Each structure stands twice: as structure tokens, then as C-alpha cells.
Amino acid sequence: QVQLVESGGGLVQAGGSLRVSCAASGLIFNLYAMEWFRQAPGKEREFIAAVGSSGGTTVNWDSVKDRFTVSRDNAKNMVYLQMNDLKPEDTATYYCAARRGPMIEWVHSMDYWGKGTQVTVSS
């Protein structure tokens, strides 16, 4: 049974930093691209960042520019999203997702999802 469990969300002031983590189990981790999405109330789920099985990364430059960095540790089956210079518009539930194969920035292409972790940025 595949499980993706996010952690590390919370309340932070604007300009602050936060790192959210995702622990994966039940899958051959190094065969999967690991991706981060977020969803704010009343909005569609939005691609944020992804890291491929071999470590290549991509981010949603329009939304997060170089403020966010994604990484993975294949030895620990973990994926991380480091978020710096947080803004109130970054407030959302952040979801970890896994996709067998290459990275794709499309919410409907994911094979597995976590339940999300809430990030709230106060102004």
C-alpha cells in the first residue's frame, strides 16, 4: 500500500521560511518523480515543483520563482520543499504526489497523493 505523508506545515510570518517534507512508503521510490502541488480555498490545485527520479528539478516559476527549492533523498524515501521569503499568497494546503516516470506539471497525471499539510503565511 502506497503512502505519502506530508509534514512540516504551519503558521509563519511573511518573509519567513518553512520546509515541508513528504515520507513515501510502499513504492519503489527511485522510479517515481515526486511532485508538490498546492491548493488554496476556492482555487484549483496548482503545480509548484517537482524532482525527477534522477534528481532533476523544475518549479512553477510564475508562482514561486526562485523562492522554493525541491529536493529528494532516495536513501530515506523523502522529498522536501524548502520555501523561503514566504508571502501571504503562498497560504494553501501543500500536497505531495508521486508519478511513475518523468516529471509532468499536470495534476491529473499523478499516481499517488498525500493528504496535505497546511501552510499559512500571515502578513
Short mmCIF file of N, CA, C and O in Angstrom, two decimals:
data_model
loop_
_atom_site.label_atom_id
_atom_site.label_comp_id
_atom_site.label_asym_id
_atom_site.label_seq_id
_atom_site.Cartn_x
_atom_site.Cartn_y
_atom_site.Cartn_z
N GLN A 1 0.84 -1.18 0.00
CA GLN A 1 0.00 0.00 0.00
C GLN A 1 0.89 1.25 0.00
O GLN A 1 1.71 1.42 0.87
N VAL A 2 0.67 2.08 -0.99
CA VAL A 2 1.48 3.29 -1.10
C VAL A 2 0.95 4.36 -0.14
O VAL A 2 -0.27 4.58 -0.06
N GLN A 3 1.89 4.98 0.55
CA GLN A 3 1.52 6.09 1.43
C GLN A 3 2.48 7.25 1.20
O GLN A 3 3.70 7.05 1.12
N LEU A 4 1.92 8.43 1.11
CA LEU A 4 2.68 9.67 1.08
C LEU A 4 2.19 10.51 2.25
O LEU A 4 1.00 10.81 2.32
N VAL A 5 3.11 10.86 3.13
CA VAL A 5 2.71 11.59 4.34
C VAL A 5 3.50 12.88 4.43
O VAL A 5 4.73 12.86 4.61
N GLU A 6 2.78 13.99 4.33
CA GLU A 6 3.42 15.29 4.42
C GLU A 6 3.53 15.73 5.87
O GLU A 6 2.71 15.36 6.72
N SER A 7 4.53 16.55 6.13
CA SER A 7 4.70 17.14 7.46
C SER A 7 5.45 18.45 7.32
O SER A 7 6.01 18.74 6.26
N GLY A 8 5.44 19.24 8.40
CA GLY A 8 6.22 20.46 8.43
C GLY A 8 5.47 21.73 8.15
O GLY A 8 6.05 22.82 8.20
N GLY A 9 4.19 21.63 7.85
CA GLY A 9 3.41 22.83 7.63
C GLY A 9 3.20 23.60 8.93
O GLY A 9 3.53 23.12 10.02
N GLY A 10 2.65 24.80 8.81
CA GLY A 10 2.40 25.59 10.00
C GLY A 10 2.13 27.03 9.66
O GLY A 10 1.88 27.38 8.51
N LEU A 11 2.20 27.86 10.69
CA LEU A 11 1.97 29.29 10.56
C LEU A 11 3.31 30.01 10.59
O LEU A 11 4.14 29.76 11.47
N VAL A 12 3.51 30.90 9.63
CA VAL A 12 4.76 31.63 9.54
C VAL A 12 4.45 33.05 9.10
O VAL A 12 3.46 33.29 8.39
N GLN A 13 5.28 33.98 9.51
CA GLN A 13 5.10 35.36 9.09
C GLN A 13 5.65 35.58 7.69
O GLN A 13 6.57 34.86 7.25
N ALA A 14 5.10 36.55 7.02
CA ALA A 14 5.60 36.89 5.69
C ALA A 14 7.10 37.19 5.76
O ALA A 14 7.58 37.83 6.69
N GLY A 15 7.80 36.68 4.76
CA GLY A 15 9.25 36.81 4.72
C GLY A 15 9.98 35.67 5.38
O GLY A 15 11.20 35.54 5.24
N GLY A 16 9.26 34.83 6.08
CA GLY A 16 9.88 33.70 6.76
C GLY A 16 10.08 32.51 5.86
O GLY A 16 9.78 32.54 4.66
N SER A 17 10.59 31.44 6.45
CA SER A 17 10.89 30.21 5.71
C SER A 17 10.23 29.02 6.39
O SER A 17 9.96 29.03 7.60
N LEU A 18 10.02 27.99 5.61
CA LEU A 18 9.44 26.76 6.11
C LEU A 18 9.90 25.63 5.20
O LEU A 18 10.06 25.84 3.99
N ARG A 19 10.11 24.47 5.77
CA ARG A 19 10.40 23.30 4.94
C ARG A 19 9.34 22.24 5.22
O ARG A 19 9.15 21.82 6.36
N VAL A 20 8.69 21.84 4.16
CA VAL A 20 7.74 20.73 4.27
C VAL A 20 8.38 19.48 3.70
O VAL A 20 9.19 19.54 2.78
N SER A 21 8.00 18.37 4.31
CA SER A 21 8.59 17.08 3.94
C SER A 21 7.50 16.10 3.54
O SER A 21 6.34 16.26 3.93
N CYS A 22 7.91 15.10 2.80
CA CYS A 22 6.99 14.04 2.40
C CYS A 22 7.70 12.70 2.54
O CYS A 22 8.76 12.50 1.93
N ALA A 23 7.14 11.84 3.34
CA ALA A 23 7.69 10.50 3.53
C ALA A 23 6.89 9.52 2.68
O ALA A 23 5.67 9.44 2.80
N ALA A 24 7.60 8.79 1.84
CA ALA A 24 6.95 7.85 0.93
C ALA A 24 7.22 6.41 1.37
O ALA A 24 8.32 6.09 1.83
N SER A 25 6.23 5.57 1.23
CA SER A 25 6.39 4.15 1.53
C SER A 25 5.51 3.33 0.60
O SER A 25 4.54 3.84 0.03
N GLY A 26 5.89 2.07 0.43
CA GLY A 26 5.08 1.16 -0.37
C GLY A 26 5.30 1.26 -1.87
O GLY A 26 4.54 0.67 -2.64
N LEU A 27 6.32 1.98 -2.29
CA LEU A 27 6.62 2.09 -3.72
C LEU A 27 8.13 2.05 -3.90
O LEU A 27 8.88 2.29 -2.94
N ILE A 28 8.55 1.76 -5.11
CA ILE A 28 9.98 1.79 -5.43
C ILE A 28 10.32 3.25 -5.70
O ILE A 28 10.16 3.75 -6.83
N PHE A 29 10.78 3.90 -4.66
CA PHE A 29 10.84 5.36 -4.65
C PHE A 29 11.65 5.92 -5.82
O PHE A 29 11.24 6.91 -6.43
N ASN A 30 12.77 5.29 -6.13
CA ASN A 30 13.64 5.90 -7.14
C ASN A 30 13.13 5.70 -8.57
O ASN A 30 13.79 6.09 -9.52
N LEU A 31 11.95 5.10 -8.73
CA LEU A 31 11.33 5.02 -10.04
C LEU A 31 10.30 6.13 -10.27
O LEU A 31 9.73 6.24 -11.36
N TYR A 32 10.07 6.91 -9.23
CA TYR A 32 8.99 7.89 -9.29
C TYR A 32 9.51 9.33 -9.29
O TYR A 32 10.44 9.66 -8.54
N ALA A 33 8.90 10.15 -10.12
CA ALA A 33 9.03 11.59 -9.96
C ALA A 33 8.17 11.99 -8.76
O ALA A 33 7.06 11.48 -8.59
N MET A 34 8.70 12.89 -7.95
CA MET A 34 7.98 13.37 -6.78
C MET A 34 7.64 14.84 -6.97
O MET A 34 8.52 15.63 -7.35
N GLU A 35 6.42 15.17 -6.73
CA GLU A 35 5.95 16.50 -7.09
C GLU A 35 5.19 17.15 -5.93
O GLU A 35 4.62 16.47 -5.08
N TRP A 36 5.20 18.47 -5.94
CA TRP A 36 4.46 19.26 -4.96
C TRP A 36 3.42 20.10 -5.67
O TRP A 36 3.71 20.77 -6.67
N PHE A 37 2.23 20.07 -5.11
CA PHE A 37 1.14 20.92 -5.56
C PHE A 37 0.61 21.67 -4.35
O PHE A 37 0.87 21.29 -3.21
N ARG A 38 -0.17 22.70 -4.61
CA ARG A 38 -0.84 23.39 -3.51
C ARG A 38 -2.24 23.79 -3.96
O ARG A 38 -2.51 23.94 -5.15
N GLN A 39 -3.08 23.94 -2.96
CA GLN A 39 -4.45 24.35 -3.24
C GLN A 39 -4.93 25.30 -2.16
O GLN A 39 -4.94 24.95 -0.97
N ALA A 40 -5.31 26.48 -2.59
CA ALA A 40 -5.87 27.47 -1.68
C ALA A 40 -7.40 27.37 -1.75
O ALA A 40 -7.96 26.89 -2.75
N PRO A 41 -8.08 27.80 -0.71
CA PRO A 41 -9.55 27.73 -0.71
C PRO A 41 -10.15 28.42 -1.92
O PRO A 41 -9.79 29.55 -2.25
N GLY A 42 -11.04 27.72 -2.60
CA GLY A 42 -11.71 28.29 -3.76
C GLY A 42 -10.91 28.32 -5.03
O GLY A 42 -11.36 28.84 -6.05
N LYS A 43 -9.70 27.74 -4.98
CA LYS A 43 -8.85 27.74 -6.17
C LYS A 43 -8.53 26.31 -6.59
O LYS A 43 -8.66 25.37 -5.81
N GLU A 44 -8.10 26.16 -7.83
CA GLU A 44 -7.70 24.85 -8.34
C GLU A 44 -6.33 24.46 -7.78
O GLU A 44 -5.53 25.31 -7.40
N ARG A 45 -6.11 23.17 -7.77
CA ARG A 45 -4.81 22.66 -7.33
C ARG A 45 -3.76 23.08 -8.34
O ARG A 45 -3.95 22.91 -9.56
N GLU A 46 -2.64 23.56 -7.84
CA GLU A 46 -1.62 24.20 -8.68
C GLU A 46 -0.28 23.48 -8.53
O GLU A 46 0.16 23.20 -7.40
N PHE A 47 0.36 23.20 -9.65
CA PHE A 47 1.70 22.63 -9.61
C PHE A 47 2.68 23.65 -9.04
O PHE A 47 2.66 24.83 -9.40
N ILE A 48 3.58 23.16 -8.16
CA ILE A 48 4.58 24.04 -7.57
C ILE A 48 5.99 23.62 -7.95
O ILE A 48 6.78 24.43 -8.41
N ALA A 49 6.33 22.36 -7.76
CA ALA A 49 7.70 21.92 -8.02
C ALA A 49 7.73 20.41 -8.16
O ALA A 49 6.85 19.71 -7.67
N ALA A 50 8.78 19.94 -8.83
CA ALA A 50 8.94 18.50 -9.00
C ALA A 50 10.42 18.16 -9.02
O ALA A 50 11.26 18.97 -9.44
N VAL A 51 10.71 16.93 -8.60
CA VAL A 51 12.07 16.40 -8.69
C VAL A 51 11.96 15.02 -9.32
O VAL A 51 11.18 14.17 -8.87
N GLY A 52 12.73 14.81 -10.38
CA GLY A 52 12.69 13.55 -11.07
C GLY A 52 13.45 12.46 -10.34
O GLY A 52 14.14 12.71 -9.35
N SER A 53 13.32 11.25 -10.84
CA SER A 53 13.96 10.11 -10.17
C SER A 53 15.47 10.24 -10.12
O SER A 53 16.10 9.75 -9.18
N SER A 54 16.05 10.93 -11.09
CA SER A 54 17.50 11.09 -11.11
C SER A 54 17.96 12.41 -10.50
O SER A 54 19.15 12.70 -10.48
N GLY A 55 17.00 13.20 -10.00
CA GLY A 55 17.36 14.41 -9.28
C GLY A 55 17.15 15.73 -10.01
O GLY A 55 17.30 16.79 -9.41
N GLY A 56 16.81 15.67 -11.27
CA GLY A 56 16.50 16.91 -11.98
C GLY A 56 15.27 17.56 -11.38
O GLY A 56 14.37 16.89 -10.86
N THR A 57 15.23 18.90 -11.40
CA THR A 57 14.13 19.61 -10.75
C THR A 57 13.51 20.63 -11.69
O THR A 57 14.12 21.09 -12.66
N THR A 58 12.28 20.99 -11.37
CA THR A 58 11.60 22.08 -12.05
C THR A 58 10.65 22.73 -11.06
O THR A 58 10.17 22.08 -10.13
N VAL A 59 10.43 24.02 -11.23
CA VAL A 59 9.49 24.74 -10.36
C VAL A 59 8.55 25.57 -11.22
O VAL A 59 8.85 25.86 -12.39
N ASN A 60 7.44 25.94 -10.63
CA ASN A 60 6.50 26.85 -11.28
C ASN A 60 7.06 28.26 -11.11
O ASN A 60 6.84 28.91 -10.08
N TRP A 61 7.78 28.69 -12.11
CA TRP A 61 8.49 29.95 -11.98
C TRP A 61 7.53 31.11 -11.81
O TRP A 61 7.81 32.03 -11.05
N ASP A 62 6.41 31.07 -12.46
CA ASP A 62 5.46 32.18 -12.37
C ASP A 62 4.95 32.37 -10.94
O ASP A 62 4.70 33.49 -10.51
N SER A 63 4.78 31.28 -10.21
CA SER A 63 4.21 31.36 -8.87
C SER A 63 5.25 31.53 -7.77
O SER A 63 5.02 32.24 -6.81
N VAL A 64 6.37 30.85 -7.90
CA VAL A 64 7.32 30.82 -6.78
C VAL A 64 8.72 31.30 -7.13
O VAL A 64 9.54 31.47 -6.25
N LYS A 65 8.98 31.48 -8.41
CA LYS A 65 10.30 31.94 -8.87
C LYS A 65 11.40 31.10 -8.22
O LYS A 65 11.35 29.89 -8.25
N ASP A 66 12.39 31.76 -7.65
CA ASP A 66 13.49 31.01 -7.02
C ASP A 66 13.33 30.97 -5.51
O ASP A 66 14.29 30.67 -4.79
N ARG A 67 12.15 31.23 -4.99
CA ARG A 67 11.93 31.20 -3.55
C ARG A 67 11.83 29.78 -3.02
O ARG A 67 12.12 29.52 -1.86
N PHE A 68 11.37 28.86 -3.85
CA PHE A 68 11.15 27.48 -3.42
C PHE A 68 12.17 26.56 -4.08
O PHE A 68 12.50 26.72 -5.25
N THR A 69 12.60 25.56 -3.33
CA THR A 69 13.55 24.57 -3.83
C THR A 69 13.05 23.18 -3.46
O THR A 69 12.68 22.95 -2.30
N VAL A 70 13.06 22.28 -4.41
CA VAL A 70 12.62 20.90 -4.17
C VAL A 70 13.85 19.99 -4.19
O VAL A 70 14.77 20.20 -4.98
N SER A 71 13.82 18.97 -3.34
CA SER A 71 14.91 18.00 -3.32
C SER A 71 14.38 16.66 -2.83
O SER A 71 13.27 16.57 -2.32
N ARG A 72 15.19 15.64 -3.00
CA ARG A 72 14.79 14.30 -2.56
C ARG A 72 15.99 13.59 -1.98
O ARG A 72 17.14 13.88 -2.33
N ASP A 73 15.69 12.62 -1.12
CA ASP A 73 16.71 11.74 -0.56
C ASP A 73 16.24 10.31 -0.83
O ASP A 73 15.37 9.80 -0.12
N ASN A 74 16.81 9.70 -1.83
CA ASN A 74 16.36 8.36 -2.22
C ASN A 74 16.68 7.31 -1.16
O ASN A 74 16.00 6.29 -1.06
N ALA A 75 17.71 7.55 -0.36
CA ALA A 75 18.06 6.60 0.69
C ALA A 75 17.01 6.58 1.80
O ALA A 75 16.83 5.57 2.48
N LYS A 76 16.33 7.70 1.98
CA LYS A 76 15.34 7.82 3.05
C LYS A 76 13.90 7.83 2.54
O LYS A 76 12.97 7.93 3.33
N ASN A 77 13.72 7.75 1.24
CA ASN A 77 12.37 7.84 0.64
C ASN A 77 11.67 9.14 1.06
O ASN A 77 10.49 9.13 1.42
N MET A 78 12.41 10.22 0.98
CA MET A 78 11.89 11.51 1.41
C MET A 78 12.00 12.52 0.28
O MET A 78 12.94 12.49 -0.52
N VAL A 79 11.06 13.44 0.25
CA VAL A 79 11.12 14.59 -0.65
C VAL A 79 10.81 15.83 0.16
O VAL A 79 10.02 15.79 1.11
N TYR A 80 11.47 16.92 -0.18
CA TYR A 80 11.39 18.15 0.60
C TYR A 80 11.04 19.33 -0.30
O TYR A 80 11.39 19.37 -1.47
N LEU A 81 10.38 20.29 0.30
CA LEU A 81 10.13 21.57 -0.36
C LEU A 81 10.56 22.66 0.61
O LEU A 81 9.92 22.87 1.64
N GLN A 82 11.66 23.32 0.27
CA GLN A 82 12.14 24.43 1.06
C GLN A 82 11.52 25.70 0.52
O GLN A 82 11.67 26.01 -0.67
N MET A 83 10.85 26.43 1.40
CA MET A 83 10.13 27.63 0.98
C MET A 83 10.70 28.83 1.72
O MET A 83 10.67 28.88 2.95
N ASN A 84 11.22 29.77 0.96
CA ASN A 84 11.82 30.98 1.53
C ASN A 84 11.03 32.21 1.10
O ASN A 84 10.28 32.17 0.12
N ASP A 85 11.23 33.29 1.85
CA ASP A 85 10.57 34.56 1.53
C ASP A 85 9.08 34.34 1.28
O ASP A 85 8.52 34.76 0.26
N LEU A 86 8.45 33.67 2.22
CA LEU A 86 7.03 33.33 2.05
C LEU A 86 6.15 34.57 2.03
O LEU A 86 6.43 35.57 2.72
N LYS A 87 5.10 34.48 1.24
CA LYS A 87 4.16 35.59 1.08
C LYS A 87 2.76 35.10 1.48
O LYS A 87 2.49 33.90 1.40
N PRO A 88 1.88 36.02 1.85
CA PRO A 88 0.51 35.60 2.20
C PRO A 88 -0.17 34.80 1.09
O PRO A 88 -0.95 33.89 1.38
N GLU A 89 0.16 35.09 -0.15
CA GLU A 89 -0.46 34.35 -1.26
C GLU A 89 0.06 32.92 -1.38
O GLU A 89 -0.45 32.14 -2.19
N ASP A 90 1.06 32.57 -0.60
CA ASP A 90 1.53 31.18 -0.55
C ASP A 90 0.68 30.32 0.39
O ASP A 90 0.87 29.11 0.46
N THR A 91 -0.23 30.94 1.10
CA THR A 91 -1.11 30.21 2.01
C THR A 91 -1.95 29.20 1.24
O THR A 91 -2.65 29.55 0.29
N ALA A 92 -1.84 27.94 1.63
CA ALA A 92 -2.54 26.86 0.93
C ALA A 92 -2.27 25.55 1.65
O ALA A 92 -1.43 25.48 2.56
N THR A 93 -2.98 24.53 1.22
CA THR A 93 -2.63 23.17 1.60
C THR A 93 -1.64 22.64 0.57
O THR A 93 -1.91 22.73 -0.63
N TYR A 94 -0.54 22.12 1.05
CA TYR A 94 0.52 21.63 0.17
C TYR A 94 0.47 20.11 0.11
O TYR A 94 0.47 19.44 1.16
N TYR A 95 0.44 19.59 -1.11
CA TYR A 95 0.29 18.16 -1.34
C TYR A 95 1.53 17.59 -2.01
O TYR A 95 2.07 18.19 -2.96
N CYS A 96 1.91 16.43 -1.56
CA CYS A 96 2.97 15.65 -2.18
C CYS A 96 2.30 14.64 -3.12
O CYS A 96 1.24 14.08 -2.79
N ALA A 97 2.92 14.41 -4.27
CA ALA A 97 2.38 13.44 -5.22
C ALA A 97 3.52 12.66 -5.85
O ALA A 97 4.65 13.14 -5.93
N ALA A 98 3.20 11.47 -6.32
CA ALA A 98 4.19 10.61 -6.96
C ALA A 98 3.69 10.19 -8.32
O ALA A 98 2.50 9.86 -8.49
N ARG A 99 4.61 10.17 -9.27
CA ARG A 99 4.27 9.76 -10.64
C ARG A 99 5.35 8.83 -11.16
O ARG A 99 6.52 9.21 -11.21
N ARG A 100 4.95 7.64 -11.59
CA ARG A 100 5.90 6.70 -12.19
C ARG A 100 6.32 7.25 -13.54
O ARG A 100 5.50 7.46 -14.44
N GLY A 101 7.61 7.53 -13.68
CA GLY A 101 8.10 8.06 -14.94
C GLY A 101 8.56 9.49 -14.81
O GLY A 101 8.89 9.95 -13.71
N PRO A 102 8.59 10.23 -15.91
CA PRO A 102 9.14 11.59 -15.88
C PRO A 102 8.21 12.59 -15.19
O PRO A 102 7.01 12.33 -15.01
N MET A 103 8.79 13.72 -14.85
CA MET A 103 8.02 14.80 -14.24
C MET A 103 7.01 15.36 -15.25
O MET A 103 7.35 15.56 -16.42
N ILE A 104 5.82 15.61 -14.78
CA ILE A 104 4.82 16.29 -15.60
C ILE A 104 4.08 17.26 -14.69
O ILE A 104 3.69 16.90 -13.58
N GLU A 105 3.88 18.47 -15.18
CA GLU A 105 3.27 19.51 -14.35
C GLU A 105 1.75 19.51 -14.49
O GLU A 105 1.13 20.54 -14.68
N TRP A 106 1.14 18.36 -14.41
CA TRP A 106 -0.29 18.23 -14.64
C TRP A 106 -0.90 17.43 -13.51
O TRP A 106 -0.55 16.26 -13.30
N VAL A 107 -1.82 18.02 -12.83
CA VAL A 107 -2.37 17.41 -11.62
C VAL A 107 -2.99 16.05 -11.90
O VAL A 107 -2.97 15.15 -11.04
N HIS A 108 -3.53 15.86 -13.07
CA HIS A 108 -4.26 14.62 -13.37
C HIS A 108 -3.34 13.47 -13.77
O HIS A 108 -3.82 12.37 -14.04
N SER A 109 -2.04 13.71 -13.81
CA SER A 109 -1.08 12.67 -14.19
C SER A 109 -0.46 11.95 -13.00
O SER A 109 0.35 11.05 -13.19
N MET A 110 -0.81 12.35 -11.79
CA MET A 110 -0.18 11.76 -10.63
C MET A 110 -0.78 10.39 -10.30
O MET A 110 -1.98 10.17 -10.46
N ASP A 111 0.07 9.50 -9.83
CA ASP A 111 -0.38 8.15 -9.46
C ASP A 111 -0.85 8.09 -8.01
O ASP A 111 -1.78 7.34 -7.69
N TYR A 112 -0.17 8.84 -7.14
CA TYR A 112 -0.50 8.80 -5.72
C TYR A 112 -0.43 10.20 -5.13
O TYR A 112 0.37 11.03 -5.59
N TRP A 113 -1.23 10.38 -4.10
CA TRP A 113 -1.30 11.68 -3.42
C TRP A 113 -1.21 11.49 -1.91
O TRP A 113 -1.71 10.51 -1.36
N GLY A 114 -0.59 12.48 -1.25
CA GLY A 114 -0.70 12.56 0.19
C GLY A 114 -1.94 13.34 0.57
O GLY A 114 -2.69 13.81 -0.30
N LYS A 115 -2.17 13.47 1.87
CA LYS A 115 -3.36 14.16 2.35
C LYS A 115 -3.14 15.65 2.55
O LYS A 115 -4.10 16.38 2.80
N GLY A 116 -1.90 16.09 2.45
CA GLY A 116 -1.62 17.51 2.50
C GLY A 116 -1.20 18.01 3.87
O GLY A 116 -1.48 17.39 4.90
N THR A 117 -0.53 19.15 3.85
CA THR A 117 -0.15 19.85 5.08
C THR A 117 -0.43 21.33 4.86
O THR A 117 -0.15 21.88 3.80
N GLN A 118 -1.00 21.96 5.87
CA GLN A 118 -1.43 23.35 5.75
C GLN A 118 -0.26 24.29 6.01
O GLN A 118 0.45 24.16 7.02
N VAL A 119 -0.11 25.26 5.12
CA VAL A 119 0.86 26.34 5.30
C VAL A 119 0.08 27.65 5.30
O VAL A 119 -0.66 27.94 4.36
N THR A 120 0.25 28.41 6.36
CA THR A 120 -0.42 29.69 6.49
C THR A 120 0.62 30.78 6.71
O THR A 120 1.45 30.66 7.62
N VAL A 121 0.56 31.80 5.85
CA VAL A 121 1.53 32.89 5.93
C VAL A 121 0.78 34.15 6.34
O VAL A 121 -0.13 34.60 5.62
N SER A 122 1.14 34.69 7.45
CA SER A 122 0.48 35.91 7.94
C SER A 122 1.23 37.15 7.47
O SER A 122 2.45 37.14 7.33
N SER A 123 0.46 38.21 7.26
CA SER A 123 1.08 39.46 6.76
C SER A 123 1.53 40.35 7.90
O SER A 123 1.26 40.11 9.05
#
